[in-house]
mmCIF file of C-alpha atoms in Angstrom:
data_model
loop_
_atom_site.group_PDB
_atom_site.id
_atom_site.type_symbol
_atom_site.label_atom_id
_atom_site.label_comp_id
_atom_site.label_asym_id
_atom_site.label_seq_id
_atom_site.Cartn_x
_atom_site.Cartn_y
_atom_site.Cartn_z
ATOM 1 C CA UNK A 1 14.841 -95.389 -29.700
ATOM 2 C CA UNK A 2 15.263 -96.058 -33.341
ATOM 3 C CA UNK A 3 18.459 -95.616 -35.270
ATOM 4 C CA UNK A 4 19.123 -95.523 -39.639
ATOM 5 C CA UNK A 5 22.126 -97.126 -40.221
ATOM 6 C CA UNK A 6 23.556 -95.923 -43.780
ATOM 7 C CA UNK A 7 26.052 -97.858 -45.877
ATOM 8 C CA UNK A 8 25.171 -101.502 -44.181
ATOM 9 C CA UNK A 9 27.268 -104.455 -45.707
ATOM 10 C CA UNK A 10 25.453 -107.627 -45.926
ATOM 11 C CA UNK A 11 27.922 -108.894 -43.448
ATOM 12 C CA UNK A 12 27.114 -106.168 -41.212
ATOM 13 C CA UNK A 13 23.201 -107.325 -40.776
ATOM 14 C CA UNK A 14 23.582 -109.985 -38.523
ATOM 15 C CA UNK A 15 25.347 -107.845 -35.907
ATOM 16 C CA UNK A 16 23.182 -105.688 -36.350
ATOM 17 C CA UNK A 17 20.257 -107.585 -35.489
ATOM 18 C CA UNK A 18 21.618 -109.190 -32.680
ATOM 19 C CA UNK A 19 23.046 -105.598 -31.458
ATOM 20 C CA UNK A 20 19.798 -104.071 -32.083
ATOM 21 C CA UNK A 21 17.817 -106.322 -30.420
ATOM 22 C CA UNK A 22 20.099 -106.446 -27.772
ATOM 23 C CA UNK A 23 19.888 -102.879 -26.644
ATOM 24 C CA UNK A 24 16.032 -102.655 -27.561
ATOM 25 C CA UNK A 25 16.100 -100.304 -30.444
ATOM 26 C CA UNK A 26 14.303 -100.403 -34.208
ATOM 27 C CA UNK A 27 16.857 -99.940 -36.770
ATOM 28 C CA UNK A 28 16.357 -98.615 -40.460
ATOM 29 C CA UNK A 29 19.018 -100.239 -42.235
ATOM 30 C CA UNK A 30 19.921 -98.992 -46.245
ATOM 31 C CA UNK A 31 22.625 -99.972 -48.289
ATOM 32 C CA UNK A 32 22.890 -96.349 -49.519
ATOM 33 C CA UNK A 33 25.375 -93.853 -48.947
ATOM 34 C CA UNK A 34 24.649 -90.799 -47.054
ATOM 35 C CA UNK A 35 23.393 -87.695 -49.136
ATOM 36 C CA UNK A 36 20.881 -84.951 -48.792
ATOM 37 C CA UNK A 37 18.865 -86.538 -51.302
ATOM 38 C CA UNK A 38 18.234 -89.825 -49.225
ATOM 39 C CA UNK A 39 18.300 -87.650 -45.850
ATOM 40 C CA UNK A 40 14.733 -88.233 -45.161
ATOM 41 C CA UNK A 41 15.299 -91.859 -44.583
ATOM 42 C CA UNK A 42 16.268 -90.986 -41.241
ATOM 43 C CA UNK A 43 13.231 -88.975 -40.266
ATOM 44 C CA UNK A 44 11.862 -89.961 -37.163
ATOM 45 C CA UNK A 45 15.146 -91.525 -35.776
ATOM 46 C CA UNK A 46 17.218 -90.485 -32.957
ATOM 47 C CA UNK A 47 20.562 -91.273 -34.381
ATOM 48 C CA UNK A 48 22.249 -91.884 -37.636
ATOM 49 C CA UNK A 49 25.268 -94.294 -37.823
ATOM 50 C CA UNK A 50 27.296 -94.248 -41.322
ATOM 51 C CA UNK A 51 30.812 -95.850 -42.736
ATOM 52 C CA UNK A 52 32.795 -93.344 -44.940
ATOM 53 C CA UNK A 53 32.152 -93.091 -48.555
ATOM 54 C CA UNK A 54 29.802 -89.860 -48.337
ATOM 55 C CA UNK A 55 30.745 -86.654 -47.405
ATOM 56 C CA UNK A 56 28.916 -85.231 -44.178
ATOM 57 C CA UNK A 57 29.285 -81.567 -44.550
ATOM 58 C CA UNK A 58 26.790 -78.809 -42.645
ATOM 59 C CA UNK A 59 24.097 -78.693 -45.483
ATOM 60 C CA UNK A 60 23.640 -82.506 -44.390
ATOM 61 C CA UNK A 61 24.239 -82.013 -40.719
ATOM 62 C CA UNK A 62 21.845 -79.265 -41.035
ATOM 63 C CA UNK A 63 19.213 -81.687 -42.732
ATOM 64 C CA UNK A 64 19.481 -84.090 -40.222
ATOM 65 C CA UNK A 65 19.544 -81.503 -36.913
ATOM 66 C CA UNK A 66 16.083 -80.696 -38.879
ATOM 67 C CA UNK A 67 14.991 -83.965 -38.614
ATOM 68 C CA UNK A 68 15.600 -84.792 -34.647
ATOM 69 C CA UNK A 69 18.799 -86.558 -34.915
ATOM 70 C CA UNK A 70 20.104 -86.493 -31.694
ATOM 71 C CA UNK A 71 23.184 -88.139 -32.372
ATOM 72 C CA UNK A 72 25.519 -88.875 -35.655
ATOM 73 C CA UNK A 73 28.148 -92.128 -35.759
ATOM 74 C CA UNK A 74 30.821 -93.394 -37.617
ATOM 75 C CA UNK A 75 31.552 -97.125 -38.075
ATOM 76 C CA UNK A 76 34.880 -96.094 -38.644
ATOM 77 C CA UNK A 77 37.870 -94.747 -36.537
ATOM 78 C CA UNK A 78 38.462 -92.359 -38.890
ATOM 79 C CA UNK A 79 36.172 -89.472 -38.868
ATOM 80 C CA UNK A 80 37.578 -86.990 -41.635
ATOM 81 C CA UNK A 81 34.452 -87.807 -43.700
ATOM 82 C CA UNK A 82 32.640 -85.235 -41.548
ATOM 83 C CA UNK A 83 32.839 -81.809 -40.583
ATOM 84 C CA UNK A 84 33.369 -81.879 -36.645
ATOM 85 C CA UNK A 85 33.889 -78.768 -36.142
ATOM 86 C CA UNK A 86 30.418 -77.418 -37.799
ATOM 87 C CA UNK A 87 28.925 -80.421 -35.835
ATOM 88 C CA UNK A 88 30.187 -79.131 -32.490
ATOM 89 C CA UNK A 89 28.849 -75.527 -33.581
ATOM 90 C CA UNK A 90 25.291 -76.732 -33.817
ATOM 91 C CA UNK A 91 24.947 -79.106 -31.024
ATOM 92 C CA UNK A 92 25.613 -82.306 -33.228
ATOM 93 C CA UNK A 93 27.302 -85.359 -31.041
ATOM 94 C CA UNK A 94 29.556 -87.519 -33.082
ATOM 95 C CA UNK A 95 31.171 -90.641 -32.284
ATOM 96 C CA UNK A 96 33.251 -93.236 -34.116
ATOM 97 C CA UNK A 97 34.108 -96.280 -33.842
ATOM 98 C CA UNK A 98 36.669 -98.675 -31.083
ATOM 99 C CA UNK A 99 37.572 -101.721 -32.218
ATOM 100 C CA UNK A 100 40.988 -104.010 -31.697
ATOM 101 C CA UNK A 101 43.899 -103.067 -33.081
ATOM 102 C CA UNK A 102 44.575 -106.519 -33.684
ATOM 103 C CA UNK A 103 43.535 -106.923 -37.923
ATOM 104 C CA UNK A 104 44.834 -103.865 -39.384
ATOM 105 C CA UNK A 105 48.124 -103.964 -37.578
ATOM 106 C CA UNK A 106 48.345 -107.931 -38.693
ATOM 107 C CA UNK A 107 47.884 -106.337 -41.767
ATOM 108 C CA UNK A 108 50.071 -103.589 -41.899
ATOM 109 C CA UNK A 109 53.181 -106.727 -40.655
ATOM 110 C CA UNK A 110 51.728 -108.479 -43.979
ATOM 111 C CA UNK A 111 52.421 -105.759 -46.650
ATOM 112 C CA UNK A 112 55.698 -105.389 -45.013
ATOM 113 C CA UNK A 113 56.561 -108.693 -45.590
ATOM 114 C CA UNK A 114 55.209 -108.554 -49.321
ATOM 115 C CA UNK A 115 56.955 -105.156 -50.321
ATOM 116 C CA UNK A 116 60.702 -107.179 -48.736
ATOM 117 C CA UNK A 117 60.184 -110.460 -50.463
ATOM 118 C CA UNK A 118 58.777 -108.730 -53.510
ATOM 119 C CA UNK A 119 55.362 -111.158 -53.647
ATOM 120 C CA UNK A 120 53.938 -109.255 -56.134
ATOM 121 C CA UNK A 121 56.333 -109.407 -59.027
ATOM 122 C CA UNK A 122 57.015 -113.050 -58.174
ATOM 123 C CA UNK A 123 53.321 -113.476 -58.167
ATOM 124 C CA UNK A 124 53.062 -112.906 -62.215
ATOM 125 C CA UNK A 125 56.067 -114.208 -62.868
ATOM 126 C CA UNK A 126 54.882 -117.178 -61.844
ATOM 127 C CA UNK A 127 51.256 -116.611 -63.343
ATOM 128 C CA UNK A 128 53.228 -116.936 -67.316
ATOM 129 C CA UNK A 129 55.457 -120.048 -65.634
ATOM 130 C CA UNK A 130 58.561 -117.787 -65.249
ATOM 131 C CA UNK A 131 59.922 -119.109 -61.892
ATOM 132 C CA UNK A 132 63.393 -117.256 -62.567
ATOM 133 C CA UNK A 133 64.758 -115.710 -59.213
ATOM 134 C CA UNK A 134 66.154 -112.294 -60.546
ATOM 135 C CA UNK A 135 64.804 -109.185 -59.412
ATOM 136 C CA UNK A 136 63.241 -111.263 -55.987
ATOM 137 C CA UNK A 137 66.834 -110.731 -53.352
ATOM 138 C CA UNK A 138 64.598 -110.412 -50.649
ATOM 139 C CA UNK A 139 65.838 -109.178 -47.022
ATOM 140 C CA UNK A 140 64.684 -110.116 -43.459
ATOM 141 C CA UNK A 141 62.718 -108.098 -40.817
ATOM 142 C CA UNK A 142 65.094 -108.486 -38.355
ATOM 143 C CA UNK A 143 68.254 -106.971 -40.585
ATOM 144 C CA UNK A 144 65.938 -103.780 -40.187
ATOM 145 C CA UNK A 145 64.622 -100.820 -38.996
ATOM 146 C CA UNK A 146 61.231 -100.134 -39.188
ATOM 147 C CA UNK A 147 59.664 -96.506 -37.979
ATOM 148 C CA UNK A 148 55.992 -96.232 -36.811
ATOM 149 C CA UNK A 149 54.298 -92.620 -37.209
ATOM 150 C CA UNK A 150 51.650 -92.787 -34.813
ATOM 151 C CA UNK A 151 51.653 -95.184 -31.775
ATOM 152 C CA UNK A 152 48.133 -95.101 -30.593
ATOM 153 C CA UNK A 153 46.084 -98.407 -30.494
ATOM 154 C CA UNK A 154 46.837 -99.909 -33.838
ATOM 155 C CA UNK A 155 50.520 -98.687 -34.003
ATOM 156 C CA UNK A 156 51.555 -99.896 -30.756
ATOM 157 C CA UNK A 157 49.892 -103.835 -31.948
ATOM 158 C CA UNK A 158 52.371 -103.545 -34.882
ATOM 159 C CA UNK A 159 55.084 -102.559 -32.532
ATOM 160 C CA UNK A 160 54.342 -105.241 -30.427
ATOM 161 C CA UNK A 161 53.961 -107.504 -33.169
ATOM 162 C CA UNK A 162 56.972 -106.192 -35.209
ATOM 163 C CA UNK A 163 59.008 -107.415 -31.717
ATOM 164 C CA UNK A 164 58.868 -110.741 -32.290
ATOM 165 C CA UNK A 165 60.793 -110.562 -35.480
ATOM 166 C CA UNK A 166 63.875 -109.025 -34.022
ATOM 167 C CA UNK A 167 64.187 -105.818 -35.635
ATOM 168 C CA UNK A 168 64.765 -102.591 -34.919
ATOM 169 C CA UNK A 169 61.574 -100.195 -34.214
ATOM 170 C CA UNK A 170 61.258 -96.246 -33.723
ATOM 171 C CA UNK A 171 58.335 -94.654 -33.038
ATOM 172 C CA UNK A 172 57.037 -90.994 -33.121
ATOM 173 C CA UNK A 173 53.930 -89.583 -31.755
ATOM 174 C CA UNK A 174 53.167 -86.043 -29.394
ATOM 175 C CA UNK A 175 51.780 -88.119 -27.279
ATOM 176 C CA UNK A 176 54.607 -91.168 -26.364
ATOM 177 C CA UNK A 177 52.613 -94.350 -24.075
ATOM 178 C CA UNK A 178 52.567 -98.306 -24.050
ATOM 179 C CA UNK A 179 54.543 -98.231 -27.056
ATOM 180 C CA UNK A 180 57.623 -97.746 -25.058
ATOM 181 C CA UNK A 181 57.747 -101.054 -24.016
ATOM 182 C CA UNK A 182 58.453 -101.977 -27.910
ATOM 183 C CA UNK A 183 59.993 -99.278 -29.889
ATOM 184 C CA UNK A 184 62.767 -96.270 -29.234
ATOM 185 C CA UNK A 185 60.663 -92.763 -29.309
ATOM 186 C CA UNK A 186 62.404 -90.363 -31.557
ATOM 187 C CA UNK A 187 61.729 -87.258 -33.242
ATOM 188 C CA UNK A 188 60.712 -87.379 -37.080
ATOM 189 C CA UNK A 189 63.870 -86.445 -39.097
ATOM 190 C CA UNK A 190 65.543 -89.448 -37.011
ATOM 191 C CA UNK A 191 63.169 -91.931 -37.949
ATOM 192 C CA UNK A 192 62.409 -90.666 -41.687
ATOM 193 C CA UNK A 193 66.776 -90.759 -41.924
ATOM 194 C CA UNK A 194 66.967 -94.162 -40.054
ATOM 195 C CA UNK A 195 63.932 -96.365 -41.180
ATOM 196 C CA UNK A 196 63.993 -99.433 -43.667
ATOM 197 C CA UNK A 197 60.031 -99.434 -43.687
ATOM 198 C CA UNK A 198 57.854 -96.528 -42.576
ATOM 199 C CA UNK A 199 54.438 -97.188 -41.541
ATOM 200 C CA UNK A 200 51.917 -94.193 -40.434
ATOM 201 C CA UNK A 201 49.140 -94.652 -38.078
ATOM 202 C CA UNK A 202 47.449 -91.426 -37.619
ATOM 203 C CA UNK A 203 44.011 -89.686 -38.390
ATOM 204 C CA UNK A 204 44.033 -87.967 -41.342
ATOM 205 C CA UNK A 205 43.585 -83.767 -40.374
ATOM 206 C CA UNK A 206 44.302 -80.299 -41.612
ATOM 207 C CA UNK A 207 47.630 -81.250 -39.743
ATOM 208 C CA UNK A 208 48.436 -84.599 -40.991
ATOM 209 C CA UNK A 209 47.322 -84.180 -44.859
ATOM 210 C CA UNK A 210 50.308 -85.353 -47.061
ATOM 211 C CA UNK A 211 52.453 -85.733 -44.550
ATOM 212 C CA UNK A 212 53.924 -87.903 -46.729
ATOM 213 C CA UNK A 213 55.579 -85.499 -49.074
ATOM 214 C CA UNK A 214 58.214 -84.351 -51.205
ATOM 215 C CA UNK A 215 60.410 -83.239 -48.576
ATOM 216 C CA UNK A 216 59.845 -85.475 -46.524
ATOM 217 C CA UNK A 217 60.773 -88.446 -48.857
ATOM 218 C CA UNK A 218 63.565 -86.644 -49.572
ATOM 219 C CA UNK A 219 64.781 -87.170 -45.923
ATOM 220 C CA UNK A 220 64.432 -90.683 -46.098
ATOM 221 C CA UNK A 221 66.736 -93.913 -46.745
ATOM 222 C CA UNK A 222 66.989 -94.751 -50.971
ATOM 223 C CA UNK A 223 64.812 -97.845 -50.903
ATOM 224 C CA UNK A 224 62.562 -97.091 -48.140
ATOM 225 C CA UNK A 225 59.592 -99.309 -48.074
ATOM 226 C CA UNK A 226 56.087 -96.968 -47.256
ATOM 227 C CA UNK A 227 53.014 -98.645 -45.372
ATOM 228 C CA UNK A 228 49.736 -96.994 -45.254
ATOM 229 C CA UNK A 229 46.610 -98.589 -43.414
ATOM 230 C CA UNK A 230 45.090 -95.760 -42.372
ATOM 231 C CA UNK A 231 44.056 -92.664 -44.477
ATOM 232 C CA UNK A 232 45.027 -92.178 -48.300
ATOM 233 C CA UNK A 233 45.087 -88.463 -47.763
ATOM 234 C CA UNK A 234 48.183 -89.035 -45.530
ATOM 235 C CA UNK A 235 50.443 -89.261 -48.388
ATOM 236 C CA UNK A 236 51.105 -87.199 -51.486
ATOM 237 C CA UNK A 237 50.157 -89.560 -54.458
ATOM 238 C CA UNK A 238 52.197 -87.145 -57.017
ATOM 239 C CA UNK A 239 55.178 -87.351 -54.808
ATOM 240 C CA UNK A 240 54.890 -91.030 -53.940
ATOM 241 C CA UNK A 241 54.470 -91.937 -57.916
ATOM 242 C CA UNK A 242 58.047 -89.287 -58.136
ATOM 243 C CA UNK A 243 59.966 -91.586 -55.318
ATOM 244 C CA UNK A 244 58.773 -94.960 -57.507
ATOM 245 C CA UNK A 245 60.252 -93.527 -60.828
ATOM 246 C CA UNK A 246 63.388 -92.172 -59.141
ATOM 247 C CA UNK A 247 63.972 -95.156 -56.827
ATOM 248 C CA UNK A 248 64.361 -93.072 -54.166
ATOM 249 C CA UNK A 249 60.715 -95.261 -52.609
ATOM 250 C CA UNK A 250 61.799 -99.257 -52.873
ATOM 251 C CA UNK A 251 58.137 -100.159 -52.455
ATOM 252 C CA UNK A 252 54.559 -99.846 -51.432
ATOM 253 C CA UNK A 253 52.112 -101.584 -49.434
ATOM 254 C CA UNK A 254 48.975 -99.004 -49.178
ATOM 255 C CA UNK A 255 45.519 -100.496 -48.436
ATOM 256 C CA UNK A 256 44.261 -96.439 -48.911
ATOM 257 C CA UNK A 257 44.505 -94.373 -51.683
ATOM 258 C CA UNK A 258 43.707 -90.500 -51.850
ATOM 259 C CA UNK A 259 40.521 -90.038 -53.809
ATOM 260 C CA UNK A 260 39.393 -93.677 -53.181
ATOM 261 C CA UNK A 261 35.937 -92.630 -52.455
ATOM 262 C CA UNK A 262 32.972 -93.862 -55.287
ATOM 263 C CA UNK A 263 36.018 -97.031 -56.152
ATOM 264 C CA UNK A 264 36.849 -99.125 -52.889
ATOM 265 C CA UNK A 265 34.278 -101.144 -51.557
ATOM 266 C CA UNK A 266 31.891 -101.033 -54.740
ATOM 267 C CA UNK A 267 32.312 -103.530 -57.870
ATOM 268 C CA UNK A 268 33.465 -101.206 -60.732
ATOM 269 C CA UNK A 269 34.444 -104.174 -62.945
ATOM 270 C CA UNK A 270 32.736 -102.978 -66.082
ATOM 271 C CA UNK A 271 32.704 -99.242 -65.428
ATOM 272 C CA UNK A 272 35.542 -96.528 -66.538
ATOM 273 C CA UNK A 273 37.519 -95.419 -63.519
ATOM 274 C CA UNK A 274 38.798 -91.872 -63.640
ATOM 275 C CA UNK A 275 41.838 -91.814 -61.584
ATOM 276 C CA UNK A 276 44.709 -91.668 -63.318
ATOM 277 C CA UNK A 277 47.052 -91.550 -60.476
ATOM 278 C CA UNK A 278 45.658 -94.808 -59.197
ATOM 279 C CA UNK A 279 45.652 -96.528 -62.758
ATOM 280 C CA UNK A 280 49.321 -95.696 -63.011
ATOM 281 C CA UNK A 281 50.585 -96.015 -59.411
ATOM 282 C CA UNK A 282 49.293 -100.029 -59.139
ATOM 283 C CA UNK A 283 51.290 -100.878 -62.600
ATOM 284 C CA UNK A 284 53.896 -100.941 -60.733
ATOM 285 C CA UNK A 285 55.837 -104.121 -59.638
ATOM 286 C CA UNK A 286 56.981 -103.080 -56.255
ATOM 287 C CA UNK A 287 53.611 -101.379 -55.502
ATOM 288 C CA UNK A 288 51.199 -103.388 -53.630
ATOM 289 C CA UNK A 289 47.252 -102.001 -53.397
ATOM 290 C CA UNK A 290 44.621 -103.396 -51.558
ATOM 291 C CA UNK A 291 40.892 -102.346 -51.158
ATOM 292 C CA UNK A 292 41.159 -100.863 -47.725
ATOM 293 C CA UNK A 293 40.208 -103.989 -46.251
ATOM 294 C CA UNK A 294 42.895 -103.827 -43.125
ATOM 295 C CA UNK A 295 39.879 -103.526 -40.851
ATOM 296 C CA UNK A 296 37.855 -106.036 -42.819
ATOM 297 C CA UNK A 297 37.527 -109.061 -40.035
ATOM 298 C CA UNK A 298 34.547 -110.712 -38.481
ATOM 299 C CA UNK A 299 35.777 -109.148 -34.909
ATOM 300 C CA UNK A 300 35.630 -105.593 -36.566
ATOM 301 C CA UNK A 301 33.133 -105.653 -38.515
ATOM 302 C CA UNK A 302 31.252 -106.749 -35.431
ATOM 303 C CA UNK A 303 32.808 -104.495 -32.983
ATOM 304 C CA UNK A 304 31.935 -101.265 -35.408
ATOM 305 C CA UNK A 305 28.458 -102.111 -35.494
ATOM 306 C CA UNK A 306 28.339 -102.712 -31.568
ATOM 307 C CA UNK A 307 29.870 -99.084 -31.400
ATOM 308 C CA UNK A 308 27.593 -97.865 -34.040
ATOM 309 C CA UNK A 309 24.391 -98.805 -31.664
ATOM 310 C CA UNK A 310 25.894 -98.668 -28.312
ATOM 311 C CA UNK A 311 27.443 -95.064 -29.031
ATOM 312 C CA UNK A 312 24.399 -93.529 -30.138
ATOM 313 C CA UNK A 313 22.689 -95.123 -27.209
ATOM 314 C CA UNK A 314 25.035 -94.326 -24.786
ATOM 315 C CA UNK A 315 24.824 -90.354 -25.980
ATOM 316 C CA UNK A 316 21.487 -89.849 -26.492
ATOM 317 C CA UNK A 317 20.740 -91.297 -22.653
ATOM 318 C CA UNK A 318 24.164 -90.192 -20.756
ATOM 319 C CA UNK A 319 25.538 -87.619 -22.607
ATOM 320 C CA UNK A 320 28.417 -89.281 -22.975
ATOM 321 C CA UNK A 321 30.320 -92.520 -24.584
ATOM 322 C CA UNK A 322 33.275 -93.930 -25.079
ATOM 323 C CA UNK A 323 34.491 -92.599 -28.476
ATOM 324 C CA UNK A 324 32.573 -89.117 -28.111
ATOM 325 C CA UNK A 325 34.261 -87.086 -30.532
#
């Protein structure tokens, strides 16, 4: 069997190799993203494993059903970067990634606890020696309530983590499970109306696209602190720069950002950046940004590219796997 493997990080190569070899496979590996120009890099492989900064839309699932790919992955548990649904209409299998929950919900706790002890305004202060205390009144987790939107895998670790500090938790998801053990299920409007901090944990869908919005900011606490480790389309970026300027939004930890695509992950240090929404959303002191990098740990980085090899493997010779989409 012989896999290409778009998008590979040098940190990725050693699992690779070791993954690779394990399961007895050759393995094309490119540093490019996925395009119908660089298609043909994958002829004569049986399956195609990819991260997310290209779009995989049915002119490129097309391409590679042309070549023989058997089998298309995602190194990612997000899968919005692809069009499933043409995928399923011509036969394509397509699998993400399973991975702990453990780093991005460690991470999602952490820009809590940066957005409520405001670490990034006290971080230049103290870059131009101004050590002064106004503006910093922090609070503490366990004074609050925190709601979780989503409470699969990685929502019910930071429920389970978020226990230990004492506070409050409410949770909504269609589907209620383990969670229950940590947080209060509740229906939306309760935990927009009662929740210090909102975090969301979902996949990003025709569904779930700004669910972050206007209105629904509008039903929230004045101050409420917003956490986003999962997808930047999840949130509205015109009405989350409104809820900054008003006050209604007391801060923001977001490690995604809509439109991030062709900025995170590459080094754009001496190019131009056209997003203006991003530019101007960061300036802010009580907005915290990060490279969406929750995920970015040696046991996920290693456990994606185990599922990127073991999925494709696992379809192409039973049909099925794990994280079948």
């Amino acid at each position: 069997m012989k896999i290409a493997a778009y998008e590979a990080r040098e940190d990725e190569r050693e699992h690779f190799d070791r993954y690779a070899k394990e399961s007895g496979i050759d393995l094309i590996l490119t540093e490019q993203i996925p395009t119908m120009e660089n298609a043909s890099l994958a002829a004569g492989c049986d399956g195609v494993t990819i991260l997310g900064q290209g779009r995989i839309d049915s002119a490129l699932l097309d391409e590679y059903k042309r070549l023989g790919i058997q089998c298309l992955n995602t190194r990612t548990i997000g899968y919005d970067h692809i069009d499933i649904g043409y995928a399923k209409t011509i036969g394509m299998p397509v699998c993400n990634a399973f991975y702990d929950p453990n780093g991005v919900a460690e991470y999602t706790v952490m820009l809590m606890l940066l957005c409520i002890r405001h670490y990034k305004a006290a971080l230049w202060r103290a870059q131009v020696n101004d050590y002064s205390l106004q503006g910093l009144y922090g609070k503490e987790m366990r004074n609050l309530t925190v709601g979780i939107l989503g409470t699969g895998r990685i929502g019910t670790q930071v429920a389970k983590i978020l226990s230990g500090f004492g506070c409050r938790i409410l949770g909504f998801d269609h589907h209620e499970g383990a969670a229950s053990e940590w947080l209060t299920y509740t229906d939306p409007d309760t935990l927009y109306q009662e929740s210090d901090i909102i975090t969301i944990h979902l996949n990003l869908s025709d569904q779930t696209r700004h669910m972050i919005n206007q209105g629904t900011i509008a039903k929230m606490k004045d101050g409420v602190i917003l956490i986003n480790c999962a997808r930047g389309g999840l949130m509205d970026t015109d009405a989350l720069i409104a809820g900054i300027e008003n006050k209604k939004i007391g801060g923001l930890g977001l490690d995604c950002f809509e439109h991030e695509e062709g900025i995170y992950h590459l080094d754009r240090r001496d190019d131009i950046i056209s997003n203006r929404s991003m530019a101007y959303l960061r300036q802010f002191p009580n907005v915290v940004m990060t490279q969406h990098m929750a995920f970015y740990t040696d046991a996920a980085v290693s456990g994606m590219v185990q599922c990127g090899i073991e999925g494709i493997c696992s379809v192409i010779t039973k049909g099925i796997c794990q994280t079948l989409l």
